[in-house]
Amino acid sequence: MKKILISSLFVSSLLFNACTTNHALLNFKKENIRNSNALQFTKKSDIKISNEPKVQFFASYLNKINRDLNNNKEEFLIGVYLINSKTQNFLQEGFLITLNDKEPLDKILVDEKSELIKSLPIKNPWGKYYKVEFEKQEEGSMILKLEKPNFGQTQLNFQK
């Protein structure tokens, strides 16, 4: 009797579990799956003071995400969230951004409703996003650095 009961429980649990659908993939849109390499070339770092985050820094290396971009320059979409700041403008707050210790050629504020920002895998809705262009770099490592004198710095490493 005990064997029959155990085997019937096993069969019924097998039937119920085998018929379920995989709901994990329902959270991803098709365009997000196609652009999954955006996650690989997006990074985040913080500036911390006394082990408490003060600035969140996000960057996506657009040249690797979109192969159709101009290859005469390096393009990044950066996001900066200044915790407990009303302006959220890292440039007005005295922060500098460099790539391999060179200043950008151009910094363009990107509208928060832009498709470019919507496609980011990592983002902060309270931060400001900028498209930042630098001169073309040679092969190898690229260090994107955000710093403010007498405050702190953080950096993100990307491979060309």
PDB file of N, CA and C in Angstrom, residues 5-42:
ATOM      1  N   LEU A   5       1.066   4.357  -2.847  1.00  0.00           N
ATOM      2  CA  LEU A   5       0.866   5.750  -2.461  1.00  0.00           C
ATOM      3  C   LEU A   5       2.061   6.617  -2.878  1.00  0.00           C
ATOM      4  N   ILE A   6       3.257   6.140  -2.627  1.00  0.00           N
ATOM      5  CA  ILE A   6       4.464   6.891  -2.986  1.00  0.00           C
ATOM      6  C   ILE A   6       4.580   7.017  -4.503  1.00  0.00           C
ATOM      7  N   SER A   7       4.327   5.936  -5.228  1.00  0.00           N
ATOM      8  CA  SER A   7       4.429   5.994  -6.688  1.00  0.00           C
ATOM      9  C   SER A   7       3.358   6.893  -7.287  1.00  0.00           C
ATOM     10  N   SER A   8       2.150   6.903  -6.734  1.00  0.00           N
ATOM     11  CA  SER A   8       1.099   7.793  -7.257  1.00  0.00           C
ATOM     12  C   SER A   8       1.434   9.258  -6.967  1.00  0.00           C
ATOM     13  N   LEU A   9       2.014   9.531  -5.800  1.00  0.00           N
ATOM     14  CA  LEU A   9       2.449  10.903  -5.497  1.00  0.00           C
ATOM     15  C   LEU A   9       3.558  11.346  -6.442  1.00  0.00           C
ATOM     16  N   PHE A  10       4.481  10.448  -6.738  1.00  0.00           N
ATOM     17  CA  PHE A  10       5.567  10.756  -7.646  1.00  0.00           C
ATOM     18  C   PHE A  10       5.041  11.065  -9.047  1.00  0.00           C
ATOM     19  N   VAL A  11       4.127  10.230  -9.545  1.00  0.00           N
ATOM     20  CA  VAL A  11       3.556  10.419 -10.882  1.00  0.00           C
ATOM     21  C   VAL A  11       2.758  11.725 -10.950  1.00  0.00           C
ATOM     22  N   SER A  12       1.969  12.007  -9.931  1.00  0.00           N
ATOM     23  CA  SER A  12       1.168  13.231  -9.953  1.00  0.00           C
ATOM     24  C   SER A  12       2.061  14.472  -9.865  1.00  0.00           C
ATOM     25  N   SER A  13       3.117  14.425  -9.072  1.00  0.00           N
ATOM     26  CA  SER A  13       4.017  15.587  -9.005  1.00  0.00           C
ATOM     27  C   SER A  13       4.772  15.758 -10.316  1.00  0.00           C
ATOM     28  N   LEU A  14       5.097  14.661 -10.968  1.00  0.00           N
ATOM     29  CA  LEU A  14       5.764  14.726 -12.257  1.00  0.00           C
ATOM     30  C   LEU A  14       4.852  15.364 -13.298  1.00  0.00           C
ATOM     31  N   LEU A  15       3.582  14.996 -13.293  1.00  0.00           N
ATOM     32  CA  LEU A  15       2.634  15.571 -14.245  1.00  0.00           C
ATOM     33  C   LEU A  15       2.457  17.075 -14.031  1.00  0.00           C
ATOM     34  N   PHE A  16       2.334  17.495 -12.784  1.00  0.00           N
ATOM     35  CA  PHE A  16       2.132  18.924 -12.515  1.00  0.00           C
ATOM     36  C   PHE A  16       3.377  19.744 -12.833  1.00  0.00           C
ATOM     37  N   ASN A  17       4.534  19.238 -12.533  1.00  0.00           N
ATOM     38  CA  ASN A  17       5.766  19.980 -12.792  1.00  0.00           C
ATOM     39  C   ASN A  17       6.153  19.968 -14.253  1.00  0.00           C
ATOM     40  N   ALA A  18       5.865  18.901 -14.956  1.00  0.00           N
ATOM     41  CA  ALA A  18       6.240  18.807 -16.359  1.00  0.00           C
ATOM     42  C   ALA A  18       5.374  19.699 -17.241  1.00  0.00           C
ATOM     43  N   CYS A  19       4.228  20.103 -16.780  1.00  0.00           N
ATOM     44  CA  CYS A  19       3.315  20.891 -17.596  1.00  0.00           C
ATOM     45  C   CYS A  19       3.442  22.402 -17.377  1.00  0.00           C
ATOM     46  N   THR A  20       4.325  22.819 -16.493  1.00  0.00           N
ATOM     47  CA  THR A  20       4.447  24.258 -16.256  1.00  0.00           C
ATOM     48  C   THR A  20       5.250  24.906 -17.368  1.00  0.00           C
ATOM     49  N   THR A  21       4.978  26.188 -17.594  1.00  0.00           N
ATOM     50  CA  THR A  21       5.725  26.931 -18.609  1.00  0.00           C
ATOM     51  C   THR A  21       6.878  27.663 -17.949  1.00  0.00           C
ATOM     52  N   ASN A  22       7.869  28.004 -18.738  1.00  0.00           N
ATOM     53  CA  ASN A  22       9.034  28.714 -18.234  1.00  0.00           C
ATOM     54  C   ASN A  22       8.725  30.213 -18.233  1.00  0.00           C
ATOM     55  N   HIS A  23       8.398  30.753 -17.074  1.00  0.00           N
ATOM     56  CA  HIS A  23       8.021  32.155 -16.966  1.00  0.00           C
ATOM     57  C   HIS A  23       9.220  33.092 -16.887  1.00  0.00           C
ATOM     58  N   ALA A  24      10.395  32.585 -16.685  1.00  0.00           N
ATOM     59  CA  ALA A  24      11.571  33.447 -16.538  1.00  0.00           C
ATOM     60  C   ALA A  24      11.838  34.249 -17.802  1.00  0.00           C
ATOM     61  N   LEU A  25      11.634  33.667 -18.958  1.00  0.00           N
ATOM     62  CA  LEU A  25      11.927  34.360 -20.207  1.00  0.00           C
ATOM     63  C   LEU A  25      10.842  35.350 -20.615  1.00  0.00           C
ATOM     64  N   LEU A  26       9.712  35.344 -19.950  1.00  0.00           N
ATOM     65  CA  LEU A  26       8.648  36.273 -20.296  1.00  0.00           C
ATOM     66  C   LEU A  26       8.995  37.707 -19.913  1.00  0.00           C
ATOM     67  N   ASN A  27       9.987  37.913 -19.041  1.00  0.00           N
ATOM     68  CA  ASN A  27      10.370  39.247 -18.611  1.00  0.00           C
ATOM     69  C   ASN A  27      11.280  39.957 -19.599  1.00  0.00           C
ATOM     70  N   PHE A  28      11.750  39.263 -20.616  1.00  0.00           N
ATOM     71  CA  PHE A  28      12.665  39.866 -21.573  1.00  0.00           C
ATOM     72  C   PHE A  28      11.948  40.129 -22.890  1.00  0.00           C
ATOM     73  N   LYS A  29      12.158  41.335 -23.412  1.00  0.00           N
ATOM     74  CA  LYS A  29      11.613  41.659 -24.730  1.00  0.00           C
ATOM     75  C   LYS A  29      12.592  41.163 -25.787  1.00  0.00           C
ATOM     76  N   LYS A  30      12.103  40.947 -26.997  1.00  0.00           N
ATOM     77  CA  LYS A  30      12.968  40.435 -28.049  1.00  0.00           C
ATOM     78  C   LYS A  30      14.126  41.371 -28.336  1.00  0.00           C
ATOM     79  N   GLU A  31      13.885  42.693 -28.334  1.00  0.00           N
ATOM     80  CA  GLU A  31      14.982  43.620 -28.627  1.00  0.00           C
ATOM     81  C   GLU A  31      16.033  43.591 -27.521  1.00  0.00           C
ATOM     82  N   ASN A  32      15.637  43.292 -26.289  1.00  0.00           N
ATOM     83  CA  ASN A  32      16.610  43.185 -25.211  1.00  0.00           C
ATOM     84  C   ASN A  32      17.495  41.960 -25.391  1.00  0.00           C
ATOM     85  N   ILE A  33      16.919  40.877 -25.878  1.00  0.00           N
ATOM     86  CA  ILE A  33      17.713  39.677 -26.120  1.00  0.00           C
ATOM     87  C   ILE A  33      18.678  39.922 -27.270  1.00  0.00           C
ATOM     88  N   ARG A  34      18.224  40.623 -28.319  1.00  0.00           N
ATOM     89  CA  ARG A  34      19.090  40.932 -29.444  1.00  0.00           C
ATOM     90  C   ARG A  34      20.227  41.846 -29.025  1.00  0.00           C
ATOM     91  N   ASN A  35      19.969  42.727 -28.099  1.00  0.00           N
ATOM     92  CA  ASN A  35      20.988  43.670 -27.658  1.00  0.00           C
ATOM     93  C   ASN A  35      21.657  43.215 -26.360  1.00  0.00           C
ATOM     94  N   SER A  36      21.723  41.922 -26.162  1.00  0.00           N
ATOM     95  CA  SER A  36      22.299  41.425 -24.918  1.00  0.00           C
ATOM     96  C   SER A  36      23.775  41.770 -24.787  1.00  0.00           C
ATOM     97  N   ASN A  37      24.445  42.051 -25.912  1.00  0.00           N
ATOM     98  CA  ASN A  37      25.849  42.434 -25.799  1.00  0.00           C
ATOM     99  C   ASN A  37      26.006  43.806 -25.160  1.00  0.00           C
ATOM    100  N   ALA A  38      24.918  44.576 -25.071  1.00  0.00           N
ATOM    101  CA  ALA A  38      24.985  45.870 -24.381  1.00  0.00           C
ATOM    102  C   ALA A  38      25.339  45.661 -22.912  1.00  0.00           C
ATOM    103  N   LEU A  39      24.875  44.592 -22.325  1.00  0.00           N
ATOM    104  CA  LEU A  39      25.197  44.302 -20.931  1.00  0.00           C
ATOM    105  C   LEU A  39      26.688  44.027 -20.758  1.00  0.00           C
ATOM    106  N   GLN A  40      27.271  43.365 -21.723  1.00  0.00           N
ATOM    107  CA  GLN A  40      28.689  43.029 -21.656  1.00  0.00           C
ATOM    108  C   GLN A  40      29.557  44.288 -21.693  1.00  0.00           C
ATOM    109  N   PHE A  41      29.111  45.344 -22.375  1.00  0.00           N
ATOM    110  CA  PHE A  41      29.913  46.560 -22.527  1.00  0.00           C
ATOM    111  C   PHE A  41      29.354  47.727 -21.725  1.00  0.00           C
ATOM    112  N   THR A  42      28.598  47.434 -20.674  1.00  0.00           N
ATOM    113  CA  THR A  42      28.096  48.440 -19.741  1.00  0.00           C
ATOM    114  C   THR A  42      28.633  48.109 -18.355  1.00  0.00           C
TER     115      THR A  42
END
